[in-house]
One Martini backbone bead per residue (centre of mass of N, CA, C, O) as a GRO file, in nm:
protein
  432
    1MET     BB    1   0.094   0.037   0.026
    2SER     BB    2   0.061   0.351  -0.036
    3VAL     BB    3   0.185   0.677   0.104
    4PRO     BB    4   0.074   0.966   0.058
    5ASP     BB    5   0.185   1.324   0.012
    6ALA     BB    6  -0.051   1.535   0.107
    7ARG     BB    7  -0.158   1.842   0.118
    8LEU     BB    8  -0.281   2.050   0.379
    9PRO     BB    9  -0.471   2.248   0.541
   10ARG     BB   10  -0.484   2.511   0.744
   11VAL     BB   11  -0.534   2.499   1.108
   12ASN     BB   12  -0.700   2.691   1.344
   13VAL     BB   13  -0.727   2.748   1.669
   14SER     BB   14  -0.883   2.847   1.927
   15ARG     BB   15  -0.930   3.111   2.165
   16ASP     BB   16  -0.851   3.226   2.496
   17SER     BB   17  -0.845   3.381   2.855
   18ARG     BB   18  -0.700   3.189   3.022
   19SER     BB   19  -0.491   3.086   3.237
   20ALA     BB   20  -0.181   2.939   3.222
   21SER     BB   21  -0.184   2.752   3.476
   22ALA     BB   22  -0.478   2.611   3.397
   23ALA     BB   23  -0.479   2.511   3.101
   24PRO     BB   24  -0.372   2.213   3.066
   25ALA     BB   25  -0.605   2.091   3.284
   26ALA     BB   26  -0.897   2.192   3.203
   27GLU     BB   27  -0.965   1.952   2.968
   28GLN     BB   28  -0.947   1.723   3.160
   29PRO     BB   29  -1.090   1.446   3.229
   30THR     BB   30  -1.310   1.359   3.505
   31ALA     BB   31  -1.388   1.160   3.767
   32THR     BB   32  -1.595   1.085   3.993
   33PRO     BB   33  -1.586   0.954   4.302
   34SER     BB   34  -1.817   0.747   4.256
   35LEU     BB   35  -1.702   0.626   3.997
   36ARG     BB   36  -1.427   0.539   4.104
   37ARG     BB   37  -1.545   0.349   4.317
   38ARG     BB   38  -1.702   0.162   4.124
   39LEU     BB   39  -1.458   0.074   3.948
   40ALA     BB   40  -1.302  -0.051   4.184
   41GLU     BB   41  -1.516  -0.269   4.242
   42LEU     BB   42  -1.494  -0.409   3.965
   43ARG     BB   43  -1.191  -0.489   3.996
   44GLY     BB   44  -1.109  -0.483   4.294
   45PRO     BB   45  -0.923  -0.515   4.560
   46GLY     BB   46  -0.608  -0.374   4.480
   47VAL     BB   47  -0.663  -0.309   4.176
   48ARG     BB   48  -0.511  -0.188   3.914
   49PRO     BB   49  -0.540  -0.001   3.652
   50ARG     BB   50  -0.554  -0.036   3.314
   51SER     BB   51  -0.417   0.083   3.052
   52LEU     BB   52  -0.507   0.277   2.757
   53ASP     BB   53  -0.429   0.239   2.446
   54ALA     BB   54  -0.444   0.323   2.114
   55ARG     BB   55  -0.516   0.045   2.004
   56ALA     BB   56  -0.764  -0.002   2.191
   57LEU     BB   57  -0.913   0.263   2.124
   58ALA     BB   58  -0.951   0.208   1.821
   59ALA     BB   59  -1.116  -0.052   1.866
   60LEU     BB   60  -1.343   0.081   2.027
   61ALA     BB   61  -1.427   0.286   1.801
   62ALA     BB   62  -1.508   0.047   1.595
   63ASN     BB   63  -1.719  -0.049   1.856
   64PRO     BB   64  -1.956   0.145   2.006
   65GLY     BB   65  -2.185  -0.084   2.087
   66CYS     BB   66  -1.990  -0.197   2.314
   67ARG     BB   67  -2.045  -0.204   2.650
   68ARG     BB   68  -1.839  -0.401   2.760
   69ARG     BB   69  -1.579  -0.262   2.662
   70ALA     BB   70  -1.631   0.018   2.778
   71LEU     BB   71  -1.629  -0.072   3.075
   72LEU     BB   72  -1.360  -0.230   3.096
   73ASP     BB   73  -1.181   0.002   2.991
   74GLY     BB   74  -1.281   0.225   3.188
   75ALA     BB   75  -1.192   0.040   3.449
   76GLY     BB   76  -0.917  -0.117   3.389
   77ILE     BB   77  -0.950  -0.408   3.281
   78ASP     BB   78  -0.810  -0.722   3.235
   79LYS     BB   79  -0.904  -0.900   2.960
   80GLY     BB   80  -0.695  -1.126   2.943
   81ALA     BB   81  -0.735  -1.241   3.231
   82LEU     BB   82  -1.039  -1.283   3.202
   83ALA     BB   83  -1.027  -1.485   2.964
   84GLN     BB   84  -0.857  -1.694   3.110
   85ALA     BB   85  -1.065  -1.747   3.345
   86LEU     BB   86  -1.298  -1.832   3.128
   87GLY     BB   87  -1.145  -2.020   2.897
   88SER     BB   88  -1.079  -1.769   2.662
   89PRO     BB   89  -0.810  -1.711   2.529
   90ALA     BB   90  -0.609  -1.518   2.366
   91ALA     BB   91  -0.459  -1.554   2.012
   92TYR     BB   92  -0.303  -1.274   2.034
   93GLY     BB   93  -0.005  -1.097   1.951
   94GLN     BB   94   0.300  -1.007   2.029
   95SER     BB   95   0.605  -1.096   2.014
   96GLN     BB   96   0.896  -1.072   2.180
   97PHE     BB   97   1.070  -1.027   1.930
   98ALA     BB   98   0.908  -0.788   1.811
   99ILE     BB   99   0.943  -0.599   2.052
  100VAL     BB  100   1.252  -0.587   2.054
  101ARG     BB  101   1.287  -0.490   1.763
  102GLY     BB  102   1.120  -0.231   1.792
  103ASN     BB  103   1.289  -0.097   2.016
  104ALA     BB  104   1.557  -0.093   1.860
  105PHE     BB  105   1.458   0.081   1.623
  106GLU     BB  106   1.368   0.328   1.786
  107ALA     BB  107   1.645   0.389   1.913
  108ARG     BB  108   1.785   0.440   1.641
  109VAL     BB  109   1.607   0.679   1.543
  110LYS     BB  110   1.660   0.850   1.833
  111ALA     BB  111   1.938   0.900   1.801
  112ASP     BB  112   2.105   1.182   1.856
  113GLY     BB  113   1.836   1.351   1.917
  114GLY     BB  114   1.680   1.274   1.641
  115THR     BB  115   1.823   1.325   1.364
  116GLU     BB  116   1.690   1.118   1.170
  117LEU     BB  117   1.398   1.190   1.226
  118LEU     BB  118   1.415   1.493   1.139
  119ARG     BB  119   1.508   1.441   0.855
  120LEU     BB  120   1.256   1.287   0.762
  121LEU     BB  121   1.050   1.505   0.831
  122HIS     BB  122   1.163   1.731   0.653
  123GLU     BB  123   1.148   1.569   0.384
  124ARG     BB  124   0.822   1.506   0.402
  125LEU     BB  125   0.693   1.794   0.552
  126ALA     BB  126   0.949   2.037   0.501
  127PRO     BB  127   1.011   2.131   0.223
  128GLY     BB  128   1.200   2.434   0.171
  129THR     BB  129   1.307   2.446   0.457
  130PRO     BB  130   1.484   2.483   0.717
  131PRO     BB  131   1.675   2.278   0.870
  132PRO     BB  132   1.747   2.113   1.143
  133VAL     BB  133   1.949   2.176   1.417
  134PRO     BB  134   2.059   1.965   1.646
  135GLU     BB  135   2.159   2.184   1.867
  136GLN     BB  136   1.850   2.337   1.844
  137VAL     BB  137   1.696   2.099   1.958
  138ALA     BB  138   1.441   2.031   2.162
  139THR     BB  139   1.448   1.800   2.468
  140PRO     BB  140   1.232   1.752   2.684
  141GLU     BB  141   1.147   1.675   3.002
  142LEU     BB  142   0.869   1.427   3.100
  143SER     BB  143   0.895   1.364   3.385
  144ALA     BB  144   0.657   1.221   3.626
  145ALA     BB  145   0.394   1.176   3.843
  146GLY     BB  146   0.217   1.005   3.679
  147PRO     BB  147  -0.007   1.058   3.426
  148GLU     BB  148  -0.100   1.340   3.510
  149GLY     BB  149   0.183   1.467   3.531
  150ARG     BB  150   0.276   1.400   3.240
  151ALA     BB  151   0.051   1.555   3.093
  152ALA     BB  152   0.122   1.832   3.214
  153ARG     BB  153   0.419   1.835   3.117
  154THR     BB  154   0.353   1.817   2.816
  155ALA     BB  155   0.189   2.078   2.791
  156LEU     BB  156   0.420   2.263   2.881
  157ALA     BB  157   0.627   2.180   2.660
  158LEU     BB  158   0.455   2.268   2.418
  159ARG     BB  159   0.436   2.566   2.495
  160GLU     BB  160   0.739   2.633   2.509
  161ALA     BB  161   0.812   2.541   2.218
  162THR     BB  162   0.616   2.735   2.073
  163GLU     BB  163   0.729   3.001   2.188
  164ALA     BB  164   1.025   2.963   2.075
  165GLY     BB  165   1.017   2.883   1.753
  166GLY     BB  166   1.118   2.582   1.726
  167TRP     BB  167   1.254   2.287   1.751
  168ALA     BB  168   1.088   1.981   1.877
  169LEU     BB  169   1.134   1.677   2.084
  170LEU     BB  170   0.894   1.440   2.197
  171ASP     BB  171   0.946   1.170   2.408
  172HIS     BB  172   0.692   1.013   2.509
  173PRO     BB  173   0.427   1.145   2.553
  174MET     BB  174   0.145   1.255   2.749
  175LEU     BB  175  -0.197   1.185   2.690
  176VAL     BB  176  -0.547   1.293   2.684
  177VAL     BB  177  -0.865   1.112   2.657
  178GLU     BB  178  -1.200   1.083   2.608
  179VAL     BB  179  -1.379   0.785   2.737
  180ALA     BB  180  -1.686   0.760   2.827
  181GLY     BB  181  -1.610   0.995   3.057
  182SER     BB  182  -1.307   0.899   3.066
  183PRO     BB  183  -0.978   0.892   3.122
  184ALA     BB  184  -0.717   0.849   2.870
  185TYR     BB  185  -0.384   0.733   2.838
  186VAL     BB  186  -0.148   0.831   2.590
  187GLU     BB  187   0.159   0.715   2.390
  188PRO     BB  188   0.354   0.835   2.179
  189ASP     BB  189   0.653   0.819   2.030
  190ALA     BB  190   0.610   1.118   1.898
  191VAL     BB  191   0.653   1.485   1.903
  192VAL     BB  192   0.661   1.758   1.672
  193VAL     BB  193   0.787   2.086   1.669
  194HIS     BB  194   0.742   2.357   1.476
  195PRO     BB  195   0.826   2.681   1.397
  196ASP     BB  196   0.509   2.741   1.301
  197GLY     BB  197   0.330   2.570   1.536
  198SER     BB  198   0.330   2.285   1.453
  199TRP     BB  199   0.216   1.937   1.483
  200THR     BB  200   0.365   1.600   1.493
  201VAL     BB  201   0.299   1.272   1.449
  202VAL     BB  202   0.486   0.977   1.555
  203GLU     BB  203   0.536   0.658   1.393
  204ILE     BB  204   0.698   0.355   1.503
  205LYS     BB  205   0.781   0.077   1.298
  206SER     BB  206   0.887  -0.273   1.216
  207PHE     BB  207   0.774  -0.273   0.947
  208PRO     BB  208   0.821  -0.277   0.621
  209MET     BB  209   0.936  -0.056   0.349
  210ILE     BB  210   0.873  -0.118   0.008
  211ASP     BB  211   0.912   0.108  -0.218
  212GLY     BB  212   0.706   0.297  -0.036
  213SER     BB  213   0.565   0.034   0.078
  214ALA     BB  214   0.298  -0.126   0.269
  215ASP     BB  215   0.099  -0.280   0.463
  216ALA     BB  216  -0.226  -0.201   0.471
  217ALA     BB  217  -0.314  -0.292   0.758
  218LYS     BB  218  -0.076  -0.159   0.913
  219VAL     BB  219  -0.119   0.128   0.818
  220GLY     BB  220  -0.408   0.156   0.923
  221ALA     BB  221  -0.340   0.111   1.222
  222ALA     BB  222  -0.142   0.350   1.244
  223ALA     BB  223  -0.349   0.569   1.164
  224ARG     BB  224  -0.544   0.523   1.403
  225GLN     BB  225  -0.342   0.589   1.624
  226ALA     BB  226  -0.267   0.874   1.526
  227ALA     BB  227  -0.556   0.986   1.558
  228VAL     BB  228  -0.565   0.966   1.863
  229TYR     BB  229  -0.331   1.163   1.916
  230ALA     BB  230  -0.451   1.406   1.766
  231LEU     BB  231  -0.704   1.425   1.943
  232ALA     BB  232  -0.541   1.475   2.213
  233LEU     BB  233  -0.398   1.748   2.106
  234GLU     BB  234  -0.622   1.962   2.056
  235PRO     BB  235  -0.673   2.089   2.344
  236VAL     BB  236  -0.379   2.177   2.380
  237ALA     BB  237  -0.368   2.365   2.134
  238GLY     BB  238  -0.579   2.564   2.238
  239HIS     BB  239  -0.417   2.663   2.488
  240VAL     BB  240  -0.159   2.751   2.346
  241ALA     BB  241  -0.293   2.963   2.164
  242ALA     BB  242  -0.407   3.139   2.400
  243HIS     BB  243  -0.100   3.188   2.545
  244THR     BB  244   0.079   3.273   2.271
  245GLY     BB  245  -0.070   3.390   1.999
  246ARG     BB  246  -0.064   3.139   1.819
  247ALA     BB  247  -0.090   2.933   1.545
  248VAL     BB  248  -0.223   2.618   1.618
  249ARG     BB  249  -0.149   2.287   1.481
  250VAL     BB  250  -0.263   1.971   1.394
  251ARG     BB  251  -0.155   1.755   1.190
  252ASP     BB  252  -0.299   1.542   0.928
  253ARG     BB  253   0.000   1.434   0.918
  254ALA     BB  254   0.179   1.157   0.965
  255LEU     BB  255   0.476   0.992   1.072
  256LEU     BB  256   0.606   0.704   0.913
  257VAL     BB  257   0.836   0.473   1.057
  258CYS     BB  258   1.056   0.246   0.880
  259PRO     BB  259   1.202  -0.002   0.745
  260LYS     BB  260   1.414  -0.046   0.480
  261ASP     BB  261   1.301  -0.296   0.360
  262PHE     BB  262   1.550  -0.534   0.506
  263SER     BB  263   1.660  -0.326   0.697
  264ASN     BB  264   1.782  -0.085   0.956
  265LEU     BB  265   1.692   0.136   0.794
  266ALA     BB  266   1.533   0.443   0.763
  267THR     BB  267   1.198   0.529   0.676
  268ALA     BB  268   0.940   0.748   0.526
  269ALA     BB  269   0.590   0.861   0.564
  270ALA     BB  270   0.305   1.033   0.482
  271VAL     BB  271  -0.006   1.020   0.668
  272ASP     BB  272  -0.336   1.043   0.611
  273VAL     BB  273  -0.577   1.114   0.900
  274ARG     BB  274  -0.862   1.239   0.846
  275LYS     BB  275  -1.051   0.997   0.839
  276GLN     BB  276  -0.970   0.872   1.115
  277LEU     BB  277  -1.036   1.122   1.284
  278ALA     BB  278  -1.338   1.141   1.220
  279THR     BB  279  -1.415   0.855   1.308
  280THR     BB  280  -1.313   0.864   1.601
  281ARG     BB  281  -1.481   1.104   1.694
  282ARG     BB  282  -1.759   0.981   1.630
  283GLN     BB  283  -1.737   0.711   1.791
  284LEU     BB  284  -1.676   0.831   2.074
  285SER     BB  285  -1.949   0.993   2.087
  286ARG     BB  286  -2.125   0.709   2.090
  287LEU     BB  287  -2.046   0.634   2.357
  288THR     BB  288  -2.131   0.508   2.638
  289ARG     BB  289  -2.128   0.601   2.940
  290VAL     BB  290  -1.992   0.458   3.212
  291GLU     BB  291  -2.199   0.548   3.431
  292GLU     BB  292  -2.447   0.425   3.287
  293ILE     BB  293  -2.355   0.131   3.290
  294ALA     BB  294  -2.293   0.104   3.595
  295ALA     BB  295  -2.584   0.184   3.698
  296ALA     BB  296  -2.722  -0.086   3.557
  297LEU     BB  297  -2.595  -0.257   3.761
  298PRO     BB  298  -2.564  -0.468   3.987
  299PRO     BB  299  -2.425  -0.417   4.294
  300GLU     BB  300  -2.260  -0.711   4.295
  301THR     BB  301  -2.090  -0.645   4.063
  302THR     BB  302  -1.785  -0.820   3.955
  303PHE     BB  303  -1.429  -0.869   3.817
  304ASP     BB  304  -1.296  -1.026   4.028
  305LEU     BB  305  -1.038  -1.282   4.045
  306ARG     BB  306  -0.898  -1.358   4.300
  307LEU     BB  307  -0.601  -1.365   4.356
  308ALA     BB  308  -0.341  -1.511   4.441
  309ASP     BB  309  -0.031  -1.482   4.586
  310ASP     BB  310   0.108  -1.467   4.290
  311GLY     BB  311  -0.084  -1.264   4.106
  312LYS     BB  312  -0.218  -1.481   3.865
  313THR     BB  313  -0.420  -1.669   4.003
  314ALA     BB  314  -0.743  -1.760   3.966
  315THR     BB  315  -1.018  -1.829   4.216
  316ARG     BB  316  -1.255  -1.776   4.057
  317ARG     BB  317  -1.529  -1.880   3.923
  318PRO     BB  318  -1.625  -1.899   3.598
  319GLU     BB  319  -1.933  -1.874   3.642
  320GLU     BB  320  -1.927  -1.601   3.786
  321LEU     BB  321  -1.785  -1.439   3.567
  322ALA     BB  322  -1.985  -1.496   3.339
  323ALA     BB  323  -2.226  -1.362   3.477
  324ALA     BB  324  -2.098  -1.078   3.493
  325VAL     BB  325  -2.045  -1.040   3.188
  326GLU     BB  326  -2.351  -1.088   3.088
  327VAL     BB  327  -2.473  -0.823   3.205
  328VAL     BB  328  -2.312  -0.706   2.968
  329GLY     BB  329  -2.342  -0.589   2.670
  330ALA     BB  330  -2.274  -0.703   2.339
  331ALA     BB  331  -2.092  -0.652   2.003
  332TYR     BB  332  -2.046  -0.893   1.803
  333ALA     BB  333  -1.769  -0.961   1.573
  334PRO     BB  334  -1.528  -1.098   1.380
  335GLU     BB  335  -1.335  -0.847   1.417
  336CYS     BB  336  -1.272  -0.896   1.726
  337LEU     BB  337  -1.044  -1.119   1.702
  338ALA     BB  338  -0.821  -0.870   1.634
  339ALA     BB  339  -0.904  -0.664   1.914
  340CYS     BB  340  -1.010  -0.875   2.147
  341GLU     BB  341  -0.981  -1.073   2.432
  342LEU     BB  342  -1.311  -1.155   2.442
  343ALA     BB  343  -1.396  -1.280   2.163
  344PHE     BB  344  -1.421  -1.589   2.222
  345HIS     BB  345  -1.642  -1.566   2.429
  346CYS     BB  346  -1.849  -1.410   2.251
  347ARG     BB  347  -1.865  -1.620   2.026
  348THR     BB  348  -1.979  -1.852   2.188
  349ARG     BB  349  -2.237  -1.707   2.279
  350SER     BB  350  -2.342  -1.636   1.994
  351ARG     BB  351  -2.369  -1.930   1.899
  352GLU     BB  352  -2.561  -2.031   2.123
  353ASP     BB  353  -2.784  -1.804   2.035
  354GLY     BB  354  -2.788  -1.770   1.714
  355ALA     BB  355  -2.652  -1.521   1.610
  356VAL     BB  356  -2.597  -1.325   1.324
  357GLU     BB  357  -2.335  -1.173   1.411
  358ALA     BB  358  -2.140  -1.422   1.363
  359LEU     BB  359  -2.146  -1.361   1.034
  360GLY     BB  360  -2.157  -1.050   1.032
  361ARG     BB  361  -2.234  -0.725   0.953
  362GLY     BB  362  -2.337  -0.768   0.665
  363VAL     BB  363  -2.546  -0.986   0.729
  364ARG     BB  364  -2.700  -0.831   0.945
  365GLY     BB  365  -2.794  -0.601   0.751
  366GLU     BB  366  -2.953  -0.790   0.541
  367LEU     BB  367  -3.170  -0.919   0.768
  368GLY     BB  368  -3.272  -0.711   0.957
  369GLY     BB  369  -3.511  -0.841   1.189
  370LEU     BB  370  -3.331  -1.087   1.192
  371ARG     BB  371  -3.158  -1.237   1.478
  372THR     BB  372  -3.166  -1.545   1.407
  373ILE     BB  373  -3.110  -1.846   1.258
  374GLU     BB  374  -3.390  -1.959   1.306
  375GLU     BB  375  -3.541  -1.725   1.167
  376VAL     BB  376  -3.409  -1.756   0.892
  377LEU     BB  377  -3.501  -2.049   0.832
  378ALA     BB  378  -3.806  -1.995   0.869
  379ALA     BB  379  -3.823  -1.778   0.641
  380ALA     BB  380  -3.711  -1.960   0.404
  381ARG     BB  381  -3.897  -2.220   0.539
  382PRO     BB  382  -4.206  -2.246   0.560
  383GLY     BB  383  -4.292  -2.528   0.767
  384ALA     BB  384  -3.999  -2.682   0.809
  385ARG     BB  385  -4.026  -2.582   1.102
  386PRO     BB  386  -4.085  -2.539   1.399
  387GLN     BB  387  -4.269  -2.367   1.604
  388GLU     BB  388  -4.238  -2.061   1.716
  389PRO     BB  389  -4.293  -1.874   1.992
  390GLU     BB  390  -4.191  -1.643   1.800
  391PRO     BB  391  -4.198  -1.443   1.559
  392PRO     BB  392  -4.032  -1.304   1.335
  393ALA     BB  393  -3.863  -0.982   1.301
  394ALA     BB  394  -4.060  -0.921   1.051
  395ASP     BB  395  -4.263  -0.794   0.765
  396GLY     BB  396  -4.323  -1.052   0.653
  397PRO     BB  397  -4.342  -1.190   0.333
  398ASP     BB  398  -4.264  -0.885   0.210
  399ASP     BB  399  -3.995  -0.891   0.306
  400PRO     BB  400  -3.694  -0.858   0.158
  401ALA     BB  401  -3.540  -1.073   0.321
  402VAL     BB  402  -3.746  -1.302   0.282
  403LEU     BB  403  -3.749  -1.308  -0.026
  404ALA     BB  404  -3.445  -1.365  -0.059
  405LEU     BB  405  -3.439  -1.631   0.099
  406ARG     BB  406  -3.649  -1.789  -0.074
  407ARG     BB  407  -3.498  -1.766  -0.337
  408ALA     BB  408  -3.237  -1.904  -0.242
  409ALA     BB  409  -3.371  -2.172  -0.162
  410ALA     BB  410  -3.483  -2.240  -0.444
  411LEU     BB  411  -3.211  -2.241  -0.593
  412ARG     BB  412  -3.083  -2.464  -0.424
  413ASP     BB  413  -3.288  -2.687  -0.479
  414GLY     BB  414  -3.252  -2.684  -0.787
  415ALA     BB  415  -2.947  -2.753  -0.787
  416LEU     BB  416  -2.972  -3.028  -0.620
  417ALA     BB  417  -3.181  -3.177  -0.819
  418ARG     BB  418  -2.959  -3.188  -1.014
  419PRO     BB  419  -2.744  -3.352  -1.193
  420THR     BB  420  -2.403  -3.321  -1.208
  421VAL     BB  421  -2.374  -3.602  -1.384
  422PRO     BB  422  -2.436  -3.711  -1.676
  423GLY     BB  423  -2.545  -3.967  -1.836
  424PRO     BB  424  -2.543  -4.187  -2.072
  425ARG     BB  425  -2.647  -4.238  -2.373
  426ALA     BB  426  -2.820  -4.488  -2.525
  427GLU     BB  427  -2.712  -4.438  -2.837
  428GLU     BB  428  -2.432  -4.453  -2.721
  429PRO     BB  429  -2.143  -4.582  -2.738
  430GLY     BB  430  -1.903  -4.718  -2.598
  431CYS     BB  431  -1.593  -4.760  -2.505
  432HIS     BB  432  -1.291  -4.917  -2.679
   0.00000   0.00000   0.00000
């Protein structure tokens, strides 16, 4: 998949007149004490919340109708450990070798103060402008206590770098984005501040880019993650513009850095993330707020695994956990298998219920009001199956889905009724 470098229009963010000291933290979403207490009860006593990274957030935004994932991610529950305790462990994830290789490649790209990274960024996103001088590039320290402190330190570093009017490289900054009414902290590989006041998200991946092209699925996943980071940068950009008096914009093109061909040398391409940014913003706005989902749960509901002394072995019975999980509605689709740790558990339940969602979102959309496979078969062959307790949720025999199913069933019957291999004709002599 090629990654075109199309120029995008300049976007200025709005300004306000709030004080500089309060600006960076003013727009950070905060959970109420009662909600924090309820989410802690769902995790279990003494269980620390699991952080939500951009990969998981992008997957959550791709399925906004799943209340189960919204609640579990909002509460910071380890879905992988939960799936393991339920007996349906996730069968995907990066290998340890791939993680080590990716970390080594990222360290190589950022070596010497990010000289190679800035060279690639200037070449792809700022041609015709003075290149950054390595000795003049600011690399602020972003360490602080806790994710809240790091997010505030990142906001301050972005404001200072924008005020200075030079190049700056922020290595693993901490950003915050609101997810279903709760704050989620995400950490991009890097953010670069340009002298003109614009900011660029940098994604460093270990998959190769061969002749300027890379795997389409992997580039798409990287673009969705970059869109999450750009979305988290927007409120910070608004505050910085208000307090510096400069036009600050988060660029709609992210820099994707990958190994060149099959070597350890780095190459890069600008990836347009406008579509992913709009989709992520729209899908996150559709998520049901965590407090609404939590308020609808029975008071005794908890996802506590009751870990043994080793801190890894769950002692709670799988039947109890499964009952707690089933209290929260899910929106399973086959695409979940590549994005959610609980997908195998949800698939099993969906198949047991005979839900058409197990066949895919496309099939689900074509079937209209038919919700189960039993209803589909009954609609396709009226009278061929036992009487259902409730009639299918379709608009009667004139429903387009019912008509299409009956026509498909008739075509199938006709095809199966014909002999597949015609016999020899009586008047034709046999082979000699």
